C-alpha cells in the first residue's frame, strides 16, 4: 500500500538558496511524526510543502501514491488537512465561532456544528470560554482553542508548527498531556515540528532530524534519540544535556 | 449668542413646519452624498483590498497617486470635473454640468482615494501567517476574502466614514460643478454659503444644524454598525 | 461563524439607499409628468448672472415666471460679472444678465454676445462707518474717493472682477488714483461677505443698493455716506450668447429670455420687487 504522503526528489529554493533537498520521505497513516532540527533548518518550509500550502521548486509530493499538481492542490484535498501554528492566530469573534470556523467554511449544518464544537470545547477544557472573545484569551487558552479549531474537522493529517513553544512550563505540560490523550483517542496522523527535545520525546512515535534542509536521520523516536548517527549526534547531544531523556 | 439660539429655533421651526424647500435640499444632500459614498465604496473597497493583498510592479506608484488624492482639494476636483463637462470639454455632449450627477462625480473624486487608501492600509497589515492559517482552515479564495473583510470590519467602516465625512462637508466642488441651482443642485453646504453671502445668518445657522444632524445620524448609524456586539 | 449579520446589514442598508434613490427618481419624474402632462420635457438653458441678482432674491421671482411661460428649465449660475462674461465668451452659457457696461461692450463688439438689451438699473452707494472718519458726504463719488485716498481711511474692495469691482476701479481711474497700501483691503469675495468685512474693519465700501438693503440689518456699524450722483448708476443688461460661435448653444430659449426681460409685464414685476419689504424698489425698469 502507498504511504499517506510521500516526497520524491523534492527541492525548495528561495533566492537561489537551497532550503530543502529531500530525495525521498514518507509519512504513514497513524504515526505521530516529529520533525526536529536547529533554527533555520527548513522545518516550517517542509511543513508547508507537505500541507500543500507552498510550492516546491522541483520534485513531487504524492498523496496515497498520486502526484499532486504543484501549487494547485484541489480544495477537497487541502480540506483533509489541518494546521496549527505557534501563534494561535485566532479571529476576532467568540471562542465558539473560532472553533467552528473549519466546519463553517465546509458548510456543515448548524446543528451539527453546535454539537461538535461543544464536544471539542469539552475535550480541550475550554467550554467555560465559549462566549469570550478569542482575542482576549491567555496564551494557554488561546493555544487550546487553536488546537481544537484544527482538530474539529477530523483531519486526515494534523500539522503542528511549534504550538507549545510560546507557553510557560506548567501550562505547556498540562496542555501536552491533554493533547496527547486526545490524539491517541482520535488516532490522527500528526506531523509535529519542534526544536524542543522534551516535546518530541513526550509526543512523537517517529522522528526525523533535519539539518540544513536535509533529512539526516529518520526512525522510531526512541531509537533515533538513543542512537544518533554521525550527522545528528552533535545536535542531539546539545539537547540531552538539559533533558536526559534517553539513557 | 442670541444668533445661535435663533438659528437653533429656526432649524427646529423649519423641520417642524415641514418647509418643502429645506426638506428637498436636505433630501438631495443625503441622496447625493450616499450615492457618492456608495460608488466610492463599491470601487474603493475592492481596489483597496487588491492593493493591500497583492504585490506587483507599479503598485507603489499607484499607491502614491492615491495617497496624493487624499489631500486633493475639493475645488481642484471641481475644476477638473467642470472642464471635463464643459460644453466645449471632452464630455460636453452629456450635458451633465450643473446637475446632481456632476456633484456626485466630484464627490467620488474626493472620497475614492480616502476609501481606497484606508482600506489598503488595513489589508496590508494582515500577516502572511494569518493568510496561511486561513487557507489552512480550508477556506476558498472567496471565503478568505469574506473572512478578512469581517475581520477588518472596523477599519473598513472607518474608511467609509472618513469618505462620507469628506463628501458631506464638501462645498467648493459642489458649488463649482453644481452651480447651486434652486430646486436642482442646491445642497445644504452650498445653500449655507449662499445664505451667508445674502447676510441671512439665522437661516445659514439653521441649515448648519440640519447638516450636522444629518451627518450625525449617518455617522452614528455607521458607528453602531462598526462597534456592534464587540465581545469582550 | 463570526457574525455574518454586520455585513449583511451594511449591504442591506446600501441596497435600501439605492432603492430609495431609484424610487425617489421615478417618483420625481412621475410627478413631473403629471404636472406637465400636455407639454414635452422642458428644454434647458444656462443663465450666467451676477451674485447681486441672486442674493437680492430677484431671480427667485422672475425665473419661475419665465420657466412656466416657456417650458424651460433655467440653470442659473450666479458668479461675478467677469466670470459670467467669460462663460459667455466660452459658450458655457446661453444668456447673460450682467452689470459692467464697459466690459459688456467688449464682449458684444467681439461678436460673442448678441441681442444686447438694457433691462434695469439701481444705483451704487458708498457706505462707511457711522463715525465717518474721512468726513465724506453728498453725491459726488469722485470727490469722496479722493478724500478717502488722502485720509487713508480703510477702504474695502471686492477685488473679484465683479461688476461692482469694475465700477469701483473705474472711479479710481477717473480720479487718477492708484489705490494701494495698508488702507486698501481687497477681499476677493461676494458683496455680502465684503460688506461684512467692512463692518468688522470699520471701512468704506462701494456696494449696490439692493445688497445693502438686504443686508443692512447685519451691518450696524455702517451707514450710507454718498449716494445719488449720476456716476453711481448701476445698469444691468441682458444678452444672448452668439450661437454661431459655439456648438450646443440654446439660442431659441436665450432669445425668448431677452424678450422676456424687456417685456413690460416683467418690467413691472422688477419695479415692484422689494417694495413691500424695504419700502423702495431694489431695481428700476430701464429699457431702451
XYZ file of C-alpha atoms in Angstrom, chain C:
288
model
C -19.136 31.593 12.456
C -18.207 35.192 13.048
C -21.162 37.469 12.753
C -22.280 37.466 9.184
C -25.037 39.822 10.018
C -22.969 43.027 10.230
C -22.096 42.888 6.613
C -25.447 41.616 5.596
C -26.917 44.596 7.410
C -24.489 47.027 5.819
C -25.200 45.592 2.432
C -28.923 45.724 3.018
C -28.629 49.365 4.052
C -26.773 50.232 0.884
C -29.345 48.434 -1.202
C -32.054 50.275 0.655
C -30.422 53.594 -0.121
C -30.096 52.621 -3.755
C -33.674 51.528 -3.846
C -34.749 54.717 -2.146
C -32.841 56.771 -4.670
C -34.300 54.776 -7.502
C -37.763 55.207 -6.096
C -37.243 58.879 -5.497
C -36.094 59.298 -9.060
C -39.108 57.620 -10.536
C -41.405 59.448 -8.160
C -39.906 62.798 -9.111
C -40.250 62.155 -12.779
C -43.713 60.749 -12.254
C -44.708 63.986 -10.575
C -43.132 65.990 -13.331
C -45.019 64.053 -15.931
C -48.250 64.619 -14.057
C -47.649 68.336 -13.706
C -46.697 68.943 -17.277
C -48.760 66.315 -18.964
C -49.653 68.246 -22.061
C -46.120 69.582 -22.524
C -42.949 67.996 -23.775
C -39.905 67.674 -21.498
C -38.593 71.166 -20.728
C -35.525 72.371 -22.567
C -32.551 73.553 -20.559
C -30.969 76.975 -20.647
C -27.956 78.197 -18.706
C -28.135 81.771 -17.428
C -24.892 83.243 -16.165
C -25.528 86.188 -13.939
C -24.159 88.201 -11.071
C -24.427 87.383 -7.398
C -26.355 90.614 -6.751
C -29.383 89.464 -8.753
C -29.442 86.144 -6.876
C -28.582 87.451 -3.403
C -31.295 90.125 -3.616
C -33.845 87.405 -4.365
C -34.997 88.922 -7.668
C -34.236 85.807 -9.672
C -36.314 83.649 -7.347
C -39.284 85.701 -8.512
C -38.775 86.194 -12.236
C -37.061 82.942 -13.264
C -40.009 80.718 -12.268
C -42.272 83.034 -14.309
C -40.112 82.576 -17.379
C -39.804 78.832 -16.844
C -43.548 78.414 -16.592
C -44.386 80.520 -19.612
C -41.890 78.856 -21.923
C -41.498 75.307 -20.598
C -37.817 75.894 -19.980
C -35.585 74.752 -17.153
C -33.240 77.635 -16.361
C -29.935 76.765 -14.746
C -28.872 79.935 -13.022
C -25.178 80.218 -12.292
C -24.574 83.204 -10.032
C -20.968 84.360 -10.273
C -19.096 87.654 -10.635
C -19.800 89.656 -13.797
C -16.252 88.950 -15.019
C -16.764 85.214 -14.801
C -20.269 85.446 -16.252
C -18.954 87.267 -19.317
C -16.153 84.717 -19.618
C -18.724 81.901 -19.588
C -20.479 83.683 -22.439
C -17.281 84.064 -24.419
C -16.526 80.363 -23.964
C -20.029 79.303 -24.913
C -20.661 77.706 -21.500
C -23.819 79.770 -21.002
C -26.767 80.647 -23.228
C -27.816 84.004 -21.802
C -26.131 86.618 -19.618
C -27.586 89.107 -17.149
C -24.756 91.398 -16.048
C -23.855 94.902 -14.916
C -20.499 96.115 -16.201
C -21.271 98.128 -19.368
C -17.676 98.754 -20.444
C -16.696 95.068 -20.206
C -20.000 94.031 -21.774
C -19.357 96.300 -24.737
C -16.107 94.472 -25.429
C -17.925 91.137 -25.459
C -20.620 92.445 -27.799
C -18.062 94.106 -30.092
C -16.152 90.837 -30.340
C -19.363 89.205 -31.536
C -19.610 86.830 -28.583
C -22.781 88.490 -27.323
C -25.777 89.406 -29.449
C -29.253 90.801 -28.906
C -27.828 93.107 -26.221
C -30.588 94.939 -24.310
C -30.733 97.276 -21.339
C -33.011 95.882 -18.623
C -32.943 97.726 -15.346
C -30.844 99.791 -13.033
C -30.317 100.535 -9.458
C -27.514 102.547 -8.023
C -24.256 102.104 -6.244
C -23.783 103.729 -2.889
C -20.771 104.385 -0.745
C -21.260 103.120 2.792
C -18.870 103.760 5.639
C -18.521 103.671 9.399
C -21.031 105.701 11.367
C -18.151 107.760 12.822
C -17.245 108.735 9.221
C -13.541 109.449 9.936
C -12.890 110.711 6.376
C -15.851 113.070 6.611
C -17.292 112.218 3.192
C -20.885 113.038 2.205
C -23.099 114.333 -0.597
C -23.476 112.850 -4.085
C -20.047 113.399 -5.647
C -18.402 109.979 -5.642
C -15.204 111.161 -7.342
C -14.563 113.784 -4.681
C -15.399 111.268 -1.979
C -12.905 108.692 -3.314
C -10.199 111.387 -3.453
C -10.866 112.254 0.165
C -10.691 108.581 1.154
C -7.320 108.174 -0.538
C -5.972 111.354 1.027
C -7.050 110.459 4.544
C -6.015 106.827 4.052
C -9.283 105.713 5.617
C -9.788 101.952 5.397
C -11.439 101.006 2.092
C -12.700 97.509 1.412
C -12.765 96.370 -2.222
C -14.465 93.335 -3.756
C -11.327 92.579 -5.767
C -13.146 89.785 -7.621
C -13.591 91.196 -11.133
C -17.304 91.624 -10.498
C -19.430 94.426 -11.904
C -19.169 96.320 -8.643
C -15.410 95.874 -8.581
C -15.124 97.105 -12.163
C -17.241 100.106 -11.231
C -15.011 100.909 -8.259
C -11.847 100.626 -10.335
C -13.436 102.939 -12.936
C -13.961 105.636 -10.312
C -10.377 105.383 -9.022
C -9.196 105.678 -12.608
C -11.276 108.789 -13.249
C -9.670 110.232 -10.131
C -6.261 109.210 -11.411
C -5.536 107.401 -8.171
C -3.894 104.006 -7.935
C -5.336 102.630 -4.698
C -2.727 100.688 -2.767
C -1.365 100.435 0.725
C -2.463 99.194 4.068
C -5.723 101.156 3.976
C -6.903 99.401 0.793
C -8.265 95.950 1.591
C -9.187 93.535 -1.187
C -11.458 90.626 -0.145
C -11.878 88.706 -3.398
C -15.356 87.731 -2.208
C -19.002 88.425 -2.931
C -20.816 91.624 -1.988
C -22.335 90.211 1.185
C -19.052 88.993 2.617
C -17.290 92.185 1.577
C -19.865 94.260 3.459
C -19.282 92.040 6.484
C -15.557 92.652 6.276
C -16.139 96.399 6.003
C -18.398 96.331 9.050
C -15.788 94.465 11.082
C -12.877 96.609 9.925
C -14.903 99.858 10.038
C -14.052 100.597 6.446
C -15.707 102.306 3.493
C -17.106 100.151 0.743
C -18.839 100.632 -2.602
C -21.946 98.464 -2.875
C -25.046 98.106 -4.952
C -28.136 99.343 -3.175
C -30.028 96.064 -3.443
C -27.458 94.097 -1.487
C -27.124 96.900 1.050
C -30.871 96.974 1.710
C -30.994 93.227 2.079
C -28.075 93.138 4.500
C -28.430 96.392 6.395
C -29.837 94.548 9.388
C -26.491 92.797 9.975
C -24.362 95.887 9.493
C -24.979 98.130 12.495
C -21.613 99.876 12.291
C -22.169 101.133 8.733
C -24.314 103.835 7.121
C -24.789 105.326 3.648
C -22.403 108.242 3.185
C -22.540 109.047 -0.537
C -25.473 108.379 -2.895
C -27.423 109.730 -5.827
C -24.740 111.019 -8.212
C -25.017 110.211 -11.914
C -21.707 108.349 -11.800
C -23.278 105.882 -9.406
C -25.776 104.378 -11.860
C -25.683 100.580 -11.848
C -27.074 99.404 -15.149
C -27.966 95.798 -15.953
C -28.016 94.407 -19.454
C -29.207 91.117 -20.808
C -27.804 89.406 -23.885
C -27.735 86.050 -25.555
C -24.563 84.195 -26.437
C -23.819 84.100 -30.156
C -24.875 80.590 -31.286
C -22.725 80.812 -34.382
C -19.570 80.827 -32.313
C -20.138 77.602 -30.401
C -21.964 74.298 -30.593
C -24.728 73.411 -28.195
C -25.934 76.957 -27.530
C -29.642 77.078 -26.748
C -30.331 80.272 -28.669
C -34.069 79.710 -29.006
C -34.690 79.976 -25.269
C -31.984 82.602 -24.800
C -33.724 84.841 -27.314
C -37.007 84.287 -25.526
C -35.298 85.183 -22.265
C -34.008 88.503 -23.636
C -37.504 89.319 -24.900
C -38.966 88.248 -21.566
C -36.673 90.554 -19.581
C -37.652 93.663 -21.545
C -41.336 92.755 -21.712
C -43.448 95.439 -19.966
C -45.092 92.806 -17.802
C -41.729 91.561 -16.494
C -40.513 95.119 -16.097
C -43.431 95.847 -13.785
C -42.569 92.828 -11.669
C -38.966 94.037 -11.430
C -40.091 97.523 -10.409
C -42.396 96.123 -7.712
C -39.807 93.726 -6.323
C -38.716 94.574 -2.769
C -41.101 97.496 -2.362
C -43.062 95.757 0.326
C -40.056 94.707 2.361
C -37.781 97.718 2.001
C -40.215 100.476 1.096
C -38.442 101.065 -2.192
C -37.642 99.230 -5.409
C -34.376 97.321 -5.440
C -34.221 97.555 -9.234
C -35.918 100.109 -11.502
C -37.160 99.419 -15.008
C -34.876 100.879 -17.628
C -35.404 99.604 -21.142
C -34.286 101.496 -24.221
